Short mmCIF file of C-alpha atoms in Angstrom, two decimals:
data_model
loop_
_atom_site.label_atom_id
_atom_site.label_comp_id
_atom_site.label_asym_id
_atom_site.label_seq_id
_atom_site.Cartn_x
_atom_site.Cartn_y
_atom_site.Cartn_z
CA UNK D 1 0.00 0.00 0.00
CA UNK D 2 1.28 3.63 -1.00
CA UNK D 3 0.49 7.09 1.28
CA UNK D 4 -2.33 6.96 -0.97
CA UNK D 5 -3.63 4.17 0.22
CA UNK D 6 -3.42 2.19 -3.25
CA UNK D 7 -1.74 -1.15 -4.45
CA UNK D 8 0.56 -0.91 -6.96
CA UNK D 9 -1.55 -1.74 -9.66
CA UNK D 10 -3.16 1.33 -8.35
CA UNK D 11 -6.67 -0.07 -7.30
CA UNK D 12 -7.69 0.34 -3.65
CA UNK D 13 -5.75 -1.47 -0.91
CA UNK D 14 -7.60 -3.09 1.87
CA UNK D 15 -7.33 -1.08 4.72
CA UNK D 16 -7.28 -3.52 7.92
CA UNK D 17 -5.77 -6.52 9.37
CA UNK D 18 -6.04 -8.35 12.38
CA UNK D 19 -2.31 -8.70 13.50
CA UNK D 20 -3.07 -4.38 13.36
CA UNK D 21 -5.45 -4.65 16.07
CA UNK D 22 -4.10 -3.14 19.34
CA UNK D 23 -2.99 -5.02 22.29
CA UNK D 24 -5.73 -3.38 24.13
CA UNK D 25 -8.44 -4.88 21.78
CA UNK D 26 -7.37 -8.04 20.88
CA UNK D 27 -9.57 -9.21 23.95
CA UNK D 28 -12.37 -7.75 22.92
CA UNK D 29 -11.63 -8.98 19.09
CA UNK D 30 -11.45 -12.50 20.46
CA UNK D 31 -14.94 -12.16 22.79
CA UNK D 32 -16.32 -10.91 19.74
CA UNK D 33 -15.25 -14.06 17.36
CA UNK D 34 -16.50 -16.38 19.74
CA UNK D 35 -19.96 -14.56 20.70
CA UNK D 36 -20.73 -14.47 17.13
CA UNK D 37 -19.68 -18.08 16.39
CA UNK D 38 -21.74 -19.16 19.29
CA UNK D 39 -24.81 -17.24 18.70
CA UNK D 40 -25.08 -17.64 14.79
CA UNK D 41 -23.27 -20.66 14.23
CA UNK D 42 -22.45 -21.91 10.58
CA UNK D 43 -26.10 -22.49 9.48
CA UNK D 44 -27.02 -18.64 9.45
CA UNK D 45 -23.55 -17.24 9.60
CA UNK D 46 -21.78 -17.03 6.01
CA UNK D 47 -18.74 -14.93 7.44
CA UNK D 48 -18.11 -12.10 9.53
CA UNK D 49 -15.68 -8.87 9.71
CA UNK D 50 -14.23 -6.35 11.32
CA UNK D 51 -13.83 -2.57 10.62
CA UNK D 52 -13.33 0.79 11.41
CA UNK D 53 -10.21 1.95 13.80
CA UNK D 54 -9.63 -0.96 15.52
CA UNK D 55 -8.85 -3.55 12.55
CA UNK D 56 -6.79 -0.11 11.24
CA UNK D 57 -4.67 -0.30 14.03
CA UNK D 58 -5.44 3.69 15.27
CA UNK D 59 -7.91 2.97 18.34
CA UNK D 60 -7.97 5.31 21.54
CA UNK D 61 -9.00 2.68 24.41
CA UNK D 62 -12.21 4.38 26.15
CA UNK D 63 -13.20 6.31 23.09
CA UNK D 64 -13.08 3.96 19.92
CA UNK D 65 -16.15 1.56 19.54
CA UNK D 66 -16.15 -1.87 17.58
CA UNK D 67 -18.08 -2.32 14.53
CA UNK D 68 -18.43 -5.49 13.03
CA UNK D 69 -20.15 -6.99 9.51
CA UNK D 70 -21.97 -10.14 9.82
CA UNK D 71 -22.63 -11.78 6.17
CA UNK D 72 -25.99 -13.96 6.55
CA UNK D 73 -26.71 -17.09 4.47
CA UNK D 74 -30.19 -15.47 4.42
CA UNK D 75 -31.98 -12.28 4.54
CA UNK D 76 -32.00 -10.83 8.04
CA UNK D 77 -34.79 -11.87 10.48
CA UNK D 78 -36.06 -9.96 13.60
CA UNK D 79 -34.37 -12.61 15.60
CA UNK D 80 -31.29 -12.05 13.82
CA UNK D 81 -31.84 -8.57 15.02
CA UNK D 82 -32.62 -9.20 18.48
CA UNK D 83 -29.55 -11.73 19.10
CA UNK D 84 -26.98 -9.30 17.25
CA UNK D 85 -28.14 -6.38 19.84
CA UNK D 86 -28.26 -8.76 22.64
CA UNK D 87 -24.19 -9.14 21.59
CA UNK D 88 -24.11 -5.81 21.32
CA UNK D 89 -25.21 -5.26 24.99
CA UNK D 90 -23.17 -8.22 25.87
CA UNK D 91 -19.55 -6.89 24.66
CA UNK D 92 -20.02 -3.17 25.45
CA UNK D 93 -20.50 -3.84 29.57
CA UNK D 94 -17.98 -6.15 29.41
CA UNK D 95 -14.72 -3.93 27.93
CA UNK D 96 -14.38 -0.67 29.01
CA UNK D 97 -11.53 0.13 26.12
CA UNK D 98 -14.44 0.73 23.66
CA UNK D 99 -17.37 2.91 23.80
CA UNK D 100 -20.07 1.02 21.98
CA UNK D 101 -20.53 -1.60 19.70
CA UNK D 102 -22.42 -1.96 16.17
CA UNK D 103 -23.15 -4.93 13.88
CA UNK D 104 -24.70 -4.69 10.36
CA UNK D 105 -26.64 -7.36 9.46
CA UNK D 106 -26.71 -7.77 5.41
CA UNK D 107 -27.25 -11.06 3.49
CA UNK D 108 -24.94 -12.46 1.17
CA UNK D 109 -27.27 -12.04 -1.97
CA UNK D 110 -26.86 -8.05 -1.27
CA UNK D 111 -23.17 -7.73 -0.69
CA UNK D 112 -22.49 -9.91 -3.58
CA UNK D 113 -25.48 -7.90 -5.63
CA UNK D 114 -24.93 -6.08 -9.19
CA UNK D 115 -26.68 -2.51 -7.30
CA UNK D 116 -24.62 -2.95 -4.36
CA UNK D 117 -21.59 -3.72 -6.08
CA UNK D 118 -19.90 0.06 -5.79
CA UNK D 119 -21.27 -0.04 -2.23
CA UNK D 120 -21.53 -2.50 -0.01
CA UNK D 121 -19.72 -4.39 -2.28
CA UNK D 122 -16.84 -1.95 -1.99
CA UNK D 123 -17.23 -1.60 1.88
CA UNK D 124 -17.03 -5.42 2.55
CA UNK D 125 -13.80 -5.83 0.17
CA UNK D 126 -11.72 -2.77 0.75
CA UNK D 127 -12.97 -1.84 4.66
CA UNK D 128 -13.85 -4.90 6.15
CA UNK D 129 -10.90 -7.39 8.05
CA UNK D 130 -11.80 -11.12 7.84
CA UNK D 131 -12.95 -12.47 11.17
CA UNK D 132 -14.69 -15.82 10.35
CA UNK D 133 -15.93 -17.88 7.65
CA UNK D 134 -14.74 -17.77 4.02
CA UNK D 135 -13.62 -14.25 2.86
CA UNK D 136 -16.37 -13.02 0.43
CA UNK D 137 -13.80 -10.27 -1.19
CA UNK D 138 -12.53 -12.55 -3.29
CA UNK D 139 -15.86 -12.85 -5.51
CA UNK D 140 -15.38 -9.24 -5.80
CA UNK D 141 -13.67 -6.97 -8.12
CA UNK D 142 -10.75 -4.68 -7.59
CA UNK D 143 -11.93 -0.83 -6.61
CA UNK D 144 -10.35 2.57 -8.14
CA UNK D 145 -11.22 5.81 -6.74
CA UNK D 146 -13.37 7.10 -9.38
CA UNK D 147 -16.19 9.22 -10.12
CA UNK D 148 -18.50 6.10 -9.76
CA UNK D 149 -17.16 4.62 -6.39
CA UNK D 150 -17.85 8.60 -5.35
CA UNK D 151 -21.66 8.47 -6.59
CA UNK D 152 -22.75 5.07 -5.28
CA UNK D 153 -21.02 5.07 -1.78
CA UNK D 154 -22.11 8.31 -0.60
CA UNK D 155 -24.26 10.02 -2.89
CA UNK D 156 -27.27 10.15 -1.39
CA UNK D 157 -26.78 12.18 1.23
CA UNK D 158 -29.59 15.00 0.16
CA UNK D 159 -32.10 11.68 1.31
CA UNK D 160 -30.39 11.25 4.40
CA UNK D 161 -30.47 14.33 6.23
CA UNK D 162 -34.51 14.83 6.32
CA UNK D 163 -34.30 11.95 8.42
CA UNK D 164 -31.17 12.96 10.67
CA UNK D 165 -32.95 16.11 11.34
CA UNK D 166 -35.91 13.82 12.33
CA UNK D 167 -34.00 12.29 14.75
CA UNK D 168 -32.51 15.49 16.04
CA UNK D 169 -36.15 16.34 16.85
CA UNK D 170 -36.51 13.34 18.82
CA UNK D 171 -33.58 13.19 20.66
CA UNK D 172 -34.61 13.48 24.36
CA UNK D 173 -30.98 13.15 26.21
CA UNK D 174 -26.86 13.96 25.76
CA UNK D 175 -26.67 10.15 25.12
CA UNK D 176 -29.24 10.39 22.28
CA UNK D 177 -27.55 13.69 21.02
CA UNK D 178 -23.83 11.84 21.41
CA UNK D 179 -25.07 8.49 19.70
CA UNK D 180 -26.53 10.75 16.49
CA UNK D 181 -23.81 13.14 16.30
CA UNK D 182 -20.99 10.45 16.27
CA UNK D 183 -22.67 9.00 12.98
CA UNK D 184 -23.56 12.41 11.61
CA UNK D 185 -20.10 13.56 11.81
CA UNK D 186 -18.71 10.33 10.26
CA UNK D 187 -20.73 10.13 7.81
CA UNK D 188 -19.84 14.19 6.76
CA UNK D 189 -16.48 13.77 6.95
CA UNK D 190 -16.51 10.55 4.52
CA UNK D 191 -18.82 12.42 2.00
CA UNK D 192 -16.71 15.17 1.97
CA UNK D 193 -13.84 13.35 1.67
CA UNK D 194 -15.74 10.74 -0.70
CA UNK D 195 -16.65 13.85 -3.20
CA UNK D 196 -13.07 15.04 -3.86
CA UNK D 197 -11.31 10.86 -3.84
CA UNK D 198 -11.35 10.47 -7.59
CA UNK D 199 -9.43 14.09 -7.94
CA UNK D 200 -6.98 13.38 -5.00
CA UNK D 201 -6.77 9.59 -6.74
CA UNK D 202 -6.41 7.81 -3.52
CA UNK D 203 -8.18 6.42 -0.68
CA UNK D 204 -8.43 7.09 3.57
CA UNK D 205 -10.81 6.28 6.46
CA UNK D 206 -8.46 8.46 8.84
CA UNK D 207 -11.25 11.29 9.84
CA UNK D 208 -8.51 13.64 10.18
CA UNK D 209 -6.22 13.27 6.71
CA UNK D 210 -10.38 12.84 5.32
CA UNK D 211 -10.84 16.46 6.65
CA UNK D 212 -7.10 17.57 5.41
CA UNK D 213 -7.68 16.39 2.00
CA UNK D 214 -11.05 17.95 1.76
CA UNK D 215 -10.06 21.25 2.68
CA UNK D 216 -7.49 21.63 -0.19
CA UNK D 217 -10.19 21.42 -2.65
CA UNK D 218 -13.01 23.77 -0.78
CA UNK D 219 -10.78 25.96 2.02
CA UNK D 220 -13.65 27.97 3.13
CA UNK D 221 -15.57 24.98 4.70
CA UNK D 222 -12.73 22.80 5.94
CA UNK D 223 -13.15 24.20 9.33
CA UNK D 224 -16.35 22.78 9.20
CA UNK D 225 -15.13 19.59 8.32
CA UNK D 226 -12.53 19.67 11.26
CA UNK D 227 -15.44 19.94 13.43
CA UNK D 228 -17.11 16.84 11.93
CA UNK D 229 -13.78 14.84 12.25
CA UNK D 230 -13.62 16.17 15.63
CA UNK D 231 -17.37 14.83 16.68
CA UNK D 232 -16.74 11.76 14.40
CA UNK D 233 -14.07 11.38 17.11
CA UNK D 234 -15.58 12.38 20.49
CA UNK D 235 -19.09 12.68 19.74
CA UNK D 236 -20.64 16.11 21.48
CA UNK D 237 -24.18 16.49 22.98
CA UNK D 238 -24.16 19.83 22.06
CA UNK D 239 -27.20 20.93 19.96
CA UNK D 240 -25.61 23.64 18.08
CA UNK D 241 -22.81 21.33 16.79
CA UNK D 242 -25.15 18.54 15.44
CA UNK D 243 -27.21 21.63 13.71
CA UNK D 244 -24.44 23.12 12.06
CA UNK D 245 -24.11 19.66 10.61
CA UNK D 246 -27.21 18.96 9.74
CA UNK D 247 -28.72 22.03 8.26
CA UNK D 248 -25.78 24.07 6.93
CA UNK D 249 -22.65 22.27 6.33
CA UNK D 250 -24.82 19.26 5.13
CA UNK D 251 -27.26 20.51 3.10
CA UNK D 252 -24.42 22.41 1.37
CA UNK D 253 -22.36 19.64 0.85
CA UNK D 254 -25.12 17.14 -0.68
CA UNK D 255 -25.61 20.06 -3.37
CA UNK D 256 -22.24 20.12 -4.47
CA UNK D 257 -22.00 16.29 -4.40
CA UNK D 258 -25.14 16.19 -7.03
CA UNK D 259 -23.36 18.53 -8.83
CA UNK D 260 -19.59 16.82 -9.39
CA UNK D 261 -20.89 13.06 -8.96
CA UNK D 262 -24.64 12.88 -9.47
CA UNK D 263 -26.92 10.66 -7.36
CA UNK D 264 -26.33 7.64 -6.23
CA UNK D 265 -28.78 5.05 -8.03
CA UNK D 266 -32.00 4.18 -6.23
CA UNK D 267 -31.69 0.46 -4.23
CA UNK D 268 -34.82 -1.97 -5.38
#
């Protein structure tokens, strides 16, 4: 991998590993592994993954959270649902080094799907570490940082914010307020870094170099973007924050996104 994050053939290097996982988290790796395997077991399980800071290697113990990708045989049930939270629940009391823990459900016939091939087809192969079961990247192509991987991955953020501003209404606590603006400010950050990738020709998760990179392109919004990095980081309950987010520096930046990549295509 190059400091643009690319192969040498100049397609998209997979960002994680597990031998990069902290010392501090390989507990919490390994509680994780067998949780899953004992809960969903080979019959609904196809394989399962890791991503996000601590498969990158760049955790902060007490302030990173695990995410994880479970690959189902079959669509997603409520039961699948209710067990994955239950693990959830389980895992966050139990290791104080990470501050929450989220599992996506998707089946197999999705991931591996023409219409989610630029998208969760790209997530799973490029920012997802093997964890169990057969590695599902390798009936997937090789990913470039163009125009295309822009538009499908994150253009539709114009659909998203009606509903983060929904749930901005709603939120009742500084938990609720934390929880939304930690995904908010992820999510702005990877956008913004998303909608100037194919012109920088290179790819990063890092919310910081995301916010960097951004800023070369558009200066007078990349303070902004810091900010959104920053939350993305150490989520903040404060109300003005997640509203600058939501109804100026997003709104602005799903424009411009429509405008250089288009929208992303509608999911059946």
């Amino acid at each position: 991998m190059n400091e643009r994050g690319l192969d040498p053939d100049g397609t998209i290097a997979r960002e994680g590993a597990l031998e990069r996982v902290p010392a501090a988290f390989v507990p919490v790796v390994d509680a994780a592994r067998a949780r899953i395997s004992e809960t969903f077991g080979s019959t609904r399980l196809h394989s399962a993954y890791l991503y996000g800071s601590i498969p990158r290697g760049t955790a902060t113990p007490g302030v990173s959270d695990l995410d994880l990708q479970l690959a189902l045989h079959d669509e997603p049930t409520e039961a699948d649902r209710a067990d994955a939270s239950a693990i959830e629940a389980v895992l966050d009391r139990a290791f104080p080094q990470i501050d929450g823990v989220g599992i996506l459900l998707t089946s197999t016939r999705v991931l591996l799907s023409d219409f989610e091939r630029h998208d969760g087809g790209f997530f799973l192969a490029c920012l997802c570490t093997p964890l169990l079961g057969p590695d599902l990247a390798a009936q997937l192509p090789r990913y470039r940082p163009t125009a295309l991987l822009a538009r499908e991955t994150n253009g539709d953020l114009a659909r998203v914010l009606p509903r983060w501003r929904a749930k901005a209404a709603e939120a009742a606590t500084d938990a609720d307020r934390r929880t939304l603006s930690r995904f908010v400010g992820r999510r702005i950050v990877r956008t913004g870094f998303t909608l100037i990738m194919p012109r920088w020709g290179g790819w990063t998760s890092d919310l910081g170099q995301s916010a960097e990179l951004f800023g070369r392109y558009y200066p007078e919004r990349v303070e902004q973007m810091r900010i959104a990095a920053s939350i993305g980081r150490a989520p903040s309950s404060d109300p003005a924050a997640l509203g600058m987010l939501i109804d100026d520096l997003g709104p602005w930046l799903a424009a411009e996104y429509t405008a250089v990549h288009g929208e992303k295509a509608l999911r059946p």
